[in-house]
């Protein structure tokens, strides 16, 4: 045999020399949950090692991450039920928890990249991503609320706005609102292909944001569809998106690759709460090796074509020097 591929696998040095795919801290975005109060740090029961932080402890967590080289963060708010209403008015109220958190992080760590979530569900009394009327999710009426949220986030200091609602036309609407108010430099990371997935449960526990009735299948994508993602991607790109995101990540590696092959925009993958919880449960039961399984998952996103990975494993892999 003239060709023996195993020769390029015979030592660690050679394996590293020919390695095609790499993950670094620069590729990682760390989702963080925030709550009202002081000195609060409560673990999410379905996500071992992940916590809800009051703003003072959020700043301490960001500082510890920055020292590890982790500099990008996506913030998500846990809102008191008493503040929720049909129109998510708390989402853009001056001085709300979320805006104070964004401002605090950017003031303390101006070099950090703050990504913000634009969707009604954390603030909605219905638990949906849009305004509900007679059991129907209203698309165009919701855009005005999303635009107000995005503008409030930009004014608070957000670097990247990430609309996760899956309303039609929201990227263009938000882009126009930002540009018209002088925020032409604020990026949009669109949840382009966000599927109606079974893997969001722990996240909804963390925020107490589950829908109060029905499901989200009328606006989130059908898990059976792949090429439909190309329609969403083409629209988002035309409307001014700077990143295209696929969510969840692991069950949709094919969609990540499909978008990568059909756009020049960077692709983000969201390694969601259910994926995190599955690995953590398997590790705790001794069924999987933490380092090998987690790094393999992150490599799979990069191999499929993702430039950015939103993952709850971000701090863990850097603390343990697994990358």
mmCIF file of C-alpha atoms in Angstrom:
data_model
loop_
_atom_site.group_PDB
_atom_site.id
_atom_site.type_symbol
_atom_site.label_atom_id
_atom_site.label_comp_id
_atom_site.label_asym_id
_atom_site.label_seq_id
_atom_site.Cartn_x
_atom_site.Cartn_y
_atom_site.Cartn_z
ATOM 1 C CA UNK A 1 0.000 0.000 0.000
ATOM 2 C CA UNK A 2 1.406 3.348 -1.033
ATOM 3 C CA UNK A 3 -1.245 5.318 0.855
ATOM 4 C CA UNK A 4 -1.588 4.711 4.578
ATOM 5 C CA UNK A 5 -3.706 7.485 6.149
ATOM 6 C CA UNK A 6 -2.797 6.211 9.612
ATOM 7 C CA UNK A 7 0.705 7.644 9.172
ATOM 8 C CA UNK A 8 -0.814 11.086 9.745
ATOM 9 C CA UNK A 9 -2.416 9.876 12.986
ATOM 10 C CA UNK A 10 0.559 8.117 14.547
ATOM 11 C CA UNK A 11 1.493 10.780 17.122
ATOM 12 C CA UNK A 12 -0.144 13.699 18.904
ATOM 13 C CA UNK A 13 2.269 16.121 17.274
ATOM 14 C CA UNK A 14 1.342 14.974 13.777
ATOM 15 C CA UNK A 15 -2.363 14.805 14.600
ATOM 16 C CA UNK A 16 -2.277 18.430 15.718
ATOM 17 C CA UNK A 17 -0.230 19.392 12.659
ATOM 18 C CA UNK A 18 -2.902 18.183 10.243
ATOM 19 C CA UNK A 19 -5.963 19.104 12.322
ATOM 20 C CA UNK A 20 -8.479 20.814 10.053
ATOM 21 C CA UNK A 21 -10.854 22.396 12.577
ATOM 22 C CA UNK A 22 -10.123 24.441 15.687
ATOM 23 C CA UNK A 23 -12.172 26.086 18.435
ATOM 24 C CA UNK A 24 -10.903 29.028 20.462
ATOM 25 C CA UNK A 25 -12.300 31.472 22.998
ATOM 26 C CA UNK A 26 -12.891 33.904 20.126
ATOM 27 C CA UNK A 27 -15.542 31.558 18.696
ATOM 28 C CA UNK A 28 -17.556 31.320 21.920
ATOM 29 C CA UNK A 29 -20.486 33.382 23.222
ATOM 30 C CA UNK A 30 -21.569 32.681 26.803
ATOM 31 C CA UNK A 31 -25.321 32.977 27.568
ATOM 32 C CA UNK A 32 -25.970 34.443 31.020
ATOM 33 C CA UNK A 33 -29.242 34.671 32.960
ATOM 34 C CA UNK A 34 -30.030 37.729 35.056
ATOM 35 C CA UNK A 35 -32.489 38.382 37.894
ATOM 36 C CA UNK A 36 -33.498 41.361 40.007
ATOM 37 C CA UNK A 37 -32.006 41.890 43.455
ATOM 38 C CA UNK A 38 -28.572 41.948 45.061
ATOM 39 C CA UNK A 39 -26.066 39.179 45.735
ATOM 40 C CA UNK A 40 -28.289 36.662 43.949
ATOM 41 C CA UNK A 41 -26.831 33.503 42.402
ATOM 42 C CA UNK A 42 -29.249 30.614 42.022
ATOM 43 C CA UNK A 43 -28.528 27.469 40.033
ATOM 44 C CA UNK A 44 -30.907 26.438 37.266
ATOM 45 C CA UNK A 45 -31.985 22.976 38.424
ATOM 46 C CA UNK A 46 -32.146 21.518 34.926
ATOM 47 C CA UNK A 47 -28.784 23.046 33.930
ATOM 48 C CA UNK A 48 -26.110 22.052 36.480
ATOM 49 C CA UNK A 49 -23.393 24.678 36.710
ATOM 50 C CA UNK A 50 -25.522 27.438 35.177
ATOM 51 C CA UNK A 51 -26.901 30.227 37.373
ATOM 52 C CA UNK A 52 -29.218 33.220 37.438
ATOM 53 C CA UNK A 53 -27.272 36.304 38.565
ATOM 54 C CA UNK A 54 -28.259 39.652 40.010
ATOM 55 C CA UNK A 55 -26.374 42.468 38.304
ATOM 56 C CA UNK A 56 -23.649 42.716 40.957
ATOM 57 C CA UNK A 57 -22.858 39.011 40.638
ATOM 58 C CA UNK A 58 -23.258 39.187 36.858
ATOM 59 C CA UNK A 59 -20.359 41.646 36.780
ATOM 60 C CA UNK A 60 -18.241 39.304 38.885
ATOM 61 C CA UNK A 61 -19.029 36.427 36.518
ATOM 62 C CA UNK A 62 -18.189 38.493 33.451
ATOM 63 C CA UNK A 63 -14.911 39.554 35.058
ATOM 64 C CA UNK A 64 -13.917 35.949 35.737
ATOM 65 C CA UNK A 65 -14.762 35.031 32.137
ATOM 66 C CA UNK A 66 -12.788 37.945 30.716
ATOM 67 C CA UNK A 67 -9.708 36.748 32.592
ATOM 68 C CA UNK A 68 -10.064 33.427 30.753
ATOM 69 C CA UNK A 69 -10.214 35.169 27.380
ATOM 70 C CA UNK A 70 -13.987 34.771 27.047
ATOM 71 C CA UNK A 71 -15.240 38.179 25.923
ATOM 72 C CA UNK A 72 -18.669 37.703 24.318
ATOM 73 C CA UNK A 73 -21.880 37.355 26.339
ATOM 74 C CA UNK A 74 -25.559 36.949 25.508
ATOM 75 C CA UNK A 75 -27.833 38.182 28.293
ATOM 76 C CA UNK A 76 -31.294 36.802 29.100
ATOM 77 C CA UNK A 77 -33.627 38.251 31.766
ATOM 78 C CA UNK A 78 -35.815 36.449 34.274
ATOM 79 C CA UNK A 79 -38.727 38.859 34.734
ATOM 80 C CA UNK A 80 -41.158 38.963 37.657
ATOM 81 C CA UNK A 81 -44.615 37.790 36.603
ATOM 82 C CA UNK A 82 -46.163 40.988 37.961
ATOM 83 C CA UNK A 83 -44.287 42.987 35.302
ATOM 84 C CA UNK A 84 -45.545 40.937 32.351
ATOM 85 C CA UNK A 85 -48.403 42.011 30.108
ATOM 86 C CA UNK A 86 -49.884 41.296 26.683
ATOM 87 C CA UNK A 87 -47.701 43.879 24.941
ATOM 88 C CA UNK A 88 -44.412 43.239 26.811
ATOM 89 C CA UNK A 89 -44.204 46.909 27.803
ATOM 90 C CA UNK A 90 -41.567 46.089 30.432
ATOM 91 C CA UNK A 91 -39.226 45.039 27.604
ATOM 92 C CA UNK A 92 -38.488 48.645 26.604
ATOM 93 C CA UNK A 93 -39.244 50.560 29.796
ATOM 94 C CA UNK A 94 -36.430 52.894 30.806
ATOM 95 C CA UNK A 95 -34.475 51.512 33.734
ATOM 96 C CA UNK A 96 -35.701 47.937 33.521
ATOM 97 C CA UNK A 97 -33.546 45.034 34.727
ATOM 98 C CA UNK A 98 -32.268 44.134 31.275
ATOM 99 C CA UNK A 99 -31.225 47.652 30.268
ATOM 100 C CA UNK A 100 -29.472 48.178 33.600
ATOM 101 C CA UNK A 101 -27.576 44.916 33.116
ATOM 102 C CA UNK A 102 -26.452 45.838 29.593
ATOM 103 C CA UNK A 103 -25.291 49.269 30.732
ATOM 104 C CA UNK A 104 -23.493 47.877 33.765
ATOM 105 C CA UNK A 105 -21.538 45.304 31.765
ATOM 106 C CA UNK A 106 -20.536 47.816 29.079
ATOM 107 C CA UNK A 107 -19.546 50.435 31.661
ATOM 108 C CA UNK A 108 -17.421 47.986 33.653
ATOM 109 C CA UNK A 109 -16.063 46.070 30.661
ATOM 110 C CA UNK A 110 -16.213 48.271 27.551
ATOM 111 C CA UNK A 111 -14.082 45.756 25.649
ATOM 112 C CA UNK A 112 -16.677 43.000 26.156
ATOM 113 C CA UNK A 113 -19.115 42.157 23.366
ATOM 114 C CA UNK A 114 -22.694 42.216 24.637
ATOM 115 C CA UNK A 115 -25.316 40.376 22.608
ATOM 116 C CA UNK A 116 -28.948 41.048 23.506
ATOM 117 C CA UNK A 117 -32.070 38.985 22.955
ATOM 118 C CA UNK A 118 -34.995 40.674 21.214
ATOM 119 C CA UNK A 119 -38.220 38.726 21.758
ATOM 120 C CA UNK A 120 -41.391 39.284 23.712
ATOM 121 C CA UNK A 121 -41.643 35.953 25.513
ATOM 122 C CA UNK A 122 -39.662 36.814 28.696
ATOM 123 C CA UNK A 123 -41.927 39.843 29.199
ATOM 124 C CA UNK A 124 -45.225 38.555 27.815
ATOM 125 C CA UNK A 125 -48.093 37.443 30.008
ATOM 126 C CA UNK A 126 -48.887 34.969 27.214
ATOM 127 C CA UNK A 127 -45.342 33.573 27.044
ATOM 128 C CA UNK A 128 -45.245 33.970 23.258
ATOM 129 C CA UNK A 129 -42.815 35.827 21.012
ATOM 130 C CA UNK A 130 -45.519 38.024 19.544
ATOM 131 C CA UNK A 131 -48.683 39.869 20.446
ATOM 132 C CA UNK A 132 -51.561 37.428 20.912
ATOM 133 C CA UNK A 133 -55.073 38.229 19.763
ATOM 134 C CA UNK A 134 -57.875 35.662 19.792
ATOM 135 C CA UNK A 135 -55.295 32.884 20.032
ATOM 136 C CA UNK A 136 -53.350 34.114 16.991
ATOM 137 C CA UNK A 137 -49.800 35.502 17.017
ATOM 138 C CA UNK A 138 -49.898 38.872 15.238
ATOM 139 C CA UNK A 139 -46.854 39.417 13.053
ATOM 140 C CA UNK A 140 -46.815 43.038 11.873
ATOM 141 C CA UNK A 141 -48.142 44.484 15.121
ATOM 142 C CA UNK A 142 -45.324 42.715 16.975
ATOM 143 C CA UNK A 143 -42.636 44.426 14.912
ATOM 144 C CA UNK A 144 -43.250 47.763 16.620
ATOM 145 C CA UNK A 145 -42.576 46.203 20.032
ATOM 146 C CA UNK A 146 -39.427 44.490 18.759
ATOM 147 C CA UNK A 147 -38.185 47.748 17.285
ATOM 148 C CA UNK A 148 -38.660 49.532 20.618
ATOM 149 C CA UNK A 149 -36.762 46.755 22.394
ATOM 150 C CA UNK A 150 -33.882 46.830 19.922
ATOM 151 C CA UNK A 151 -33.558 50.604 20.156
ATOM 152 C CA UNK A 152 -33.582 50.476 23.968
ATOM 153 C CA UNK A 153 -30.835 47.831 23.885
ATOM 154 C CA UNK A 154 -28.726 49.888 21.502
ATOM 155 C CA UNK A 155 -29.076 52.973 23.694
ATOM 156 C CA UNK A 156 -28.001 50.883 26.703
ATOM 157 C CA UNK A 157 -24.805 49.873 24.880
ATOM 158 C CA UNK A 158 -25.524 46.566 23.132
ATOM 159 C CA UNK A 159 -22.993 45.565 20.489
ATOM 160 C CA UNK A 160 -25.134 42.957 18.731
ATOM 161 C CA UNK A 161 -28.927 42.768 18.648
ATOM 162 C CA UNK A 162 -30.232 39.197 18.288
ATOM 163 C CA UNK A 163 -33.927 38.963 17.352
ATOM 164 C CA UNK A 164 -35.089 35.464 18.316
ATOM 165 C CA UNK A 165 -38.820 35.861 17.694
ATOM 166 C CA UNK A 166 -39.102 34.522 14.101
ATOM 167 C CA UNK A 167 -41.610 37.164 13.026
ATOM 168 C CA UNK A 168 -41.510 37.868 9.297
ATOM 169 C CA UNK A 169 -39.739 41.099 8.367
ATOM 170 C CA UNK A 170 -38.327 41.830 11.796
ATOM 171 C CA UNK A 171 -34.684 42.096 10.697
ATOM 172 C CA UNK A 172 -35.457 44.837 8.193
ATOM 173 C CA UNK A 173 -37.742 46.629 10.636
ATOM 174 C CA UNK A 174 -35.094 46.584 13.387
ATOM 175 C CA UNK A 175 -32.341 47.627 10.972
ATOM 176 C CA UNK A 176 -34.379 50.653 9.908
ATOM 177 C CA UNK A 177 -35.159 51.630 13.502
ATOM 178 C CA UNK A 178 -31.492 51.378 14.494
ATOM 179 C CA UNK A 179 -30.254 53.285 11.451
ATOM 180 C CA UNK A 180 -32.892 56.000 11.749
ATOM 181 C CA UNK A 181 -31.750 56.625 15.330
ATOM 182 C CA UNK A 182 -28.030 56.753 14.566
ATOM 183 C CA UNK A 183 -27.091 53.204 15.567
ATOM 184 C CA UNK A 184 -25.710 52.148 12.193
ATOM 185 C CA UNK A 185 -22.780 50.434 13.921
ATOM 186 C CA UNK A 186 -24.918 48.064 16.005
ATOM 187 C CA UNK A 187 -24.960 44.575 14.471
ATOM 188 C CA UNK A 188 -27.877 42.208 14.017
ATOM 189 C CA UNK A 189 -27.430 38.504 14.673
ATOM 190 C CA UNK A 190 -30.662 37.055 13.365
ATOM 191 C CA UNK A 191 -32.100 33.803 14.632
ATOM 192 C CA UNK A 192 -32.541 32.846 10.991
ATOM 193 C CA UNK A 193 -33.445 29.176 11.324
ATOM 194 C CA UNK A 194 -34.985 28.757 14.762
ATOM 195 C CA UNK A 195 -36.841 25.485 14.944
ATOM 196 C CA UNK A 196 -39.889 24.532 17.020
ATOM 197 C CA UNK A 197 -37.686 22.225 19.046
ATOM 198 C CA UNK A 198 -38.065 19.955 22.062
ATOM 199 C CA UNK A 199 -34.628 21.076 23.300
ATOM 200 C CA UNK A 200 -35.619 24.430 24.839
ATOM 201 C CA UNK A 201 -37.130 23.167 28.099
ATOM 202 C CA UNK A 202 -34.328 24.014 30.552
ATOM 203 C CA UNK A 203 -33.975 27.515 29.076
ATOM 204 C CA UNK A 204 -37.670 28.176 29.619
ATOM 205 C CA UNK A 205 -37.253 26.932 33.187
ATOM 206 C CA UNK A 206 -34.401 29.383 33.693
ATOM 207 C CA UNK A 207 -36.502 32.337 32.538
ATOM 208 C CA UNK A 208 -39.967 31.055 33.456
ATOM 209 C CA UNK A 209 -40.949 31.973 29.892
ATOM 210 C CA UNK A 210 -42.857 28.948 28.617
ATOM 211 C CA UNK A 211 -45.964 29.756 26.535
ATOM 212 C CA UNK A 212 -49.131 29.870 28.620
ATOM 213 C CA UNK A 213 -51.086 28.092 25.890
ATOM 214 C CA UNK A 214 -50.423 26.200 22.674
ATOM 215 C CA UNK A 215 -46.976 26.053 21.088
ATOM 216 C CA UNK A 216 -44.738 28.111 18.802
ATOM 217 C CA UNK A 217 -45.137 26.094 15.623
ATOM 218 C CA UNK A 218 -46.895 28.875 13.720
ATOM 219 C CA UNK A 219 -43.727 31.001 13.770
ATOM 220 C CA UNK A 220 -40.773 28.729 14.593
ATOM 221 C CA UNK A 221 -39.648 26.362 11.841
ATOM 222 C CA UNK A 222 -40.720 22.767 11.295
ATOM 223 C CA UNK A 223 -37.867 20.412 12.350
ATOM 224 C CA UNK A 224 -38.548 18.379 9.199
ATOM 225 C CA UNK A 225 -37.557 21.247 6.899
ATOM 226 C CA UNK A 226 -34.065 22.029 5.723
ATOM 227 C CA UNK A 227 -34.267 24.088 2.545
ATOM 228 C CA UNK A 228 -36.846 26.404 4.077
ATOM 229 C CA UNK A 229 -33.888 27.787 6.019
ATOM 230 C CA UNK A 230 -32.516 29.140 2.734
ATOM 231 C CA UNK A 231 -35.652 31.272 2.301
ATOM 232 C CA UNK A 232 -35.208 32.707 5.791
ATOM 233 C CA UNK A 233 -31.487 33.272 5.215
ATOM 234 C CA UNK A 234 -32.012 35.076 1.906
ATOM 235 C CA UNK A 235 -34.602 37.362 3.477
ATOM 236 C CA UNK A 236 -32.496 38.126 6.569
ATOM 237 C CA UNK A 237 -29.431 38.900 4.483
ATOM 238 C CA UNK A 238 -31.428 41.213 2.202
ATOM 239 C CA UNK A 239 -32.923 42.958 5.247
ATOM 240 C CA UNK A 240 -29.519 43.774 6.740
ATOM 241 C CA UNK A 241 -28.515 40.923 9.054
ATOM 242 C CA UNK A 242 -24.821 40.675 9.932
ATOM 243 C CA UNK A 243 -24.914 37.100 11.294
ATOM 244 C CA UNK A 244 -27.261 34.195 10.576
ATOM 245 C CA UNK A 245 -28.008 31.851 13.462
ATOM 246 C CA UNK A 246 -29.213 28.256 13.539
ATOM 247 C CA UNK A 247 -30.982 27.079 16.701
ATOM 248 C CA UNK A 248 -30.767 24.403 18.087
ATOM 249 C CA UNK A 249 -27.296 23.297 17.087
ATOM 250 C CA UNK A 250 -26.647 19.573 17.305
ATOM 251 C CA UNK A 251 -29.812 18.287 15.570
ATOM 252 C CA UNK A 252 -29.304 20.872 12.798
ATOM 253 C CA UNK A 253 -25.658 20.571 11.759
ATOM 254 C CA UNK A 254 -26.893 19.977 8.216
ATOM 255 C CA UNK A 255 -28.675 23.344 8.274
ATOM 256 C CA UNK A 256 -25.543 25.103 9.537
ATOM 257 C CA UNK A 257 -23.597 23.591 6.654
ATOM 258 C CA UNK A 258 -26.342 24.447 4.151
ATOM 259 C CA UNK A 259 -26.341 28.120 5.160
ATOM 260 C CA UNK A 260 -22.537 28.219 5.176
ATOM 261 C CA UNK A 261 -22.523 27.009 1.582
ATOM 262 C CA UNK A 262 -25.078 29.593 0.471
ATOM 263 C CA UNK A 263 -24.030 32.853 2.124
ATOM 264 C CA UNK A 264 -20.917 34.881 2.796
ATOM 265 C CA UNK A 265 -22.284 36.059 6.144
ATOM 266 C CA UNK A 266 -20.875 34.447 9.306
ATOM 267 C CA UNK A 267 -22.993 31.651 10.774
ATOM 268 C CA UNK A 268 -23.745 31.288 14.484
ATOM 269 C CA UNK A 269 -24.886 28.066 16.145
ATOM 270 C CA UNK A 270 -26.800 27.946 19.426
ATOM 271 C CA UNK A 271 -25.808 24.918 21.506
ATOM 272 C CA UNK A 272 -29.083 25.087 23.420
ATOM 273 C CA UNK A 273 -30.080 24.283 26.982
ATOM 274 C CA UNK A 274 -31.469 20.814 26.242
ATOM 275 C CA UNK A 275 -28.245 19.788 24.519
ATOM 276 C CA UNK A 276 -26.271 21.078 27.500
ATOM 277 C CA UNK A 277 -28.540 19.281 29.984
ATOM 278 C CA UNK A 278 -28.244 15.954 28.138
ATOM 279 C CA UNK A 279 -24.459 16.003 28.218
ATOM 280 C CA UNK A 280 -24.362 17.107 31.856
ATOM 281 C CA UNK A 281 -26.724 14.306 32.875
ATOM 282 C CA UNK A 282 -24.674 11.719 30.983
ATOM 283 C CA UNK A 283 -21.436 13.000 32.520
ATOM 284 C CA UNK A 284 -22.911 12.952 36.034
ATOM 285 C CA UNK A 285 -23.991 9.346 35.494
ATOM 286 C CA UNK A 286 -20.540 8.369 34.294
ATOM 287 C CA UNK A 287 -21.779 7.556 30.785
ATOM 288 C CA UNK A 288 -19.693 10.196 28.980
ATOM 289 C CA UNK A 289 -16.302 11.806 29.476
ATOM 290 C CA UNK A 290 -16.898 15.549 29.931
ATOM 291 C CA UNK A 291 -13.825 16.864 28.133
ATOM 292 C CA UNK A 292 -14.064 14.572 25.130
ATOM 293 C CA UNK A 293 -17.812 14.860 24.622
ATOM 294 C CA UNK A 294 -18.024 18.637 25.051
ATOM 295 C CA UNK A 295 -15.042 19.453 22.843
ATOM 296 C CA UNK A 296 -16.340 17.048 20.201
ATOM 297 C CA UNK A 297 -19.675 18.878 20.180
ATOM 298 C CA UNK A 298 -18.000 22.278 19.808
ATOM 299 C CA UNK A 299 -15.783 21.001 17.012
ATOM 300 C CA UNK A 300 -18.848 19.691 15.197
ATOM 301 C CA UNK A 301 -20.321 23.203 15.043
ATOM 302 C CA UNK A 302 -17.091 24.641 13.687
ATOM 303 C CA UNK A 303 -16.700 21.778 11.220
ATOM 304 C CA UNK A 304 -20.234 22.361 9.933
ATOM 305 C CA UNK A 305 -19.389 26.016 9.299
ATOM 306 C CA UNK A 306 -20.235 28.056 12.404
ATOM 307 C CA UNK A 307 -17.982 31.014 13.181
ATOM 308 C CA UNK A 308 -19.687 31.744 16.510
ATOM 309 C CA UNK A 309 -21.058 29.252 19.024
ATOM 310 C CA UNK A 310 -23.458 30.252 21.776
ATOM 311 C CA UNK A 311 -22.830 27.622 24.414
ATOM 312 C CA UNK A 312 -23.305 27.135 28.157
ATOM 313 C CA UNK A 313 -20.052 25.152 28.100
ATOM 314 C CA UNK A 314 -18.020 28.263 27.201
ATOM 315 C CA UNK A 315 -16.550 29.068 30.587
ATOM 316 C CA UNK A 316 -16.112 25.410 31.544
ATOM 317 C CA UNK A 317 -13.949 24.526 28.557
ATOM 318 C CA UNK A 318 -11.690 27.548 29.116
ATOM 319 C CA UNK A 319 -11.377 27.060 32.870
ATOM 320 C CA UNK A 320 -10.309 23.473 32.309
ATOM 321 C CA UNK A 321 -8.069 24.336 29.335
ATOM 322 C CA UNK A 322 -9.883 21.827 27.123
ATOM 323 C CA UNK A 323 -9.444 23.789 23.885
#
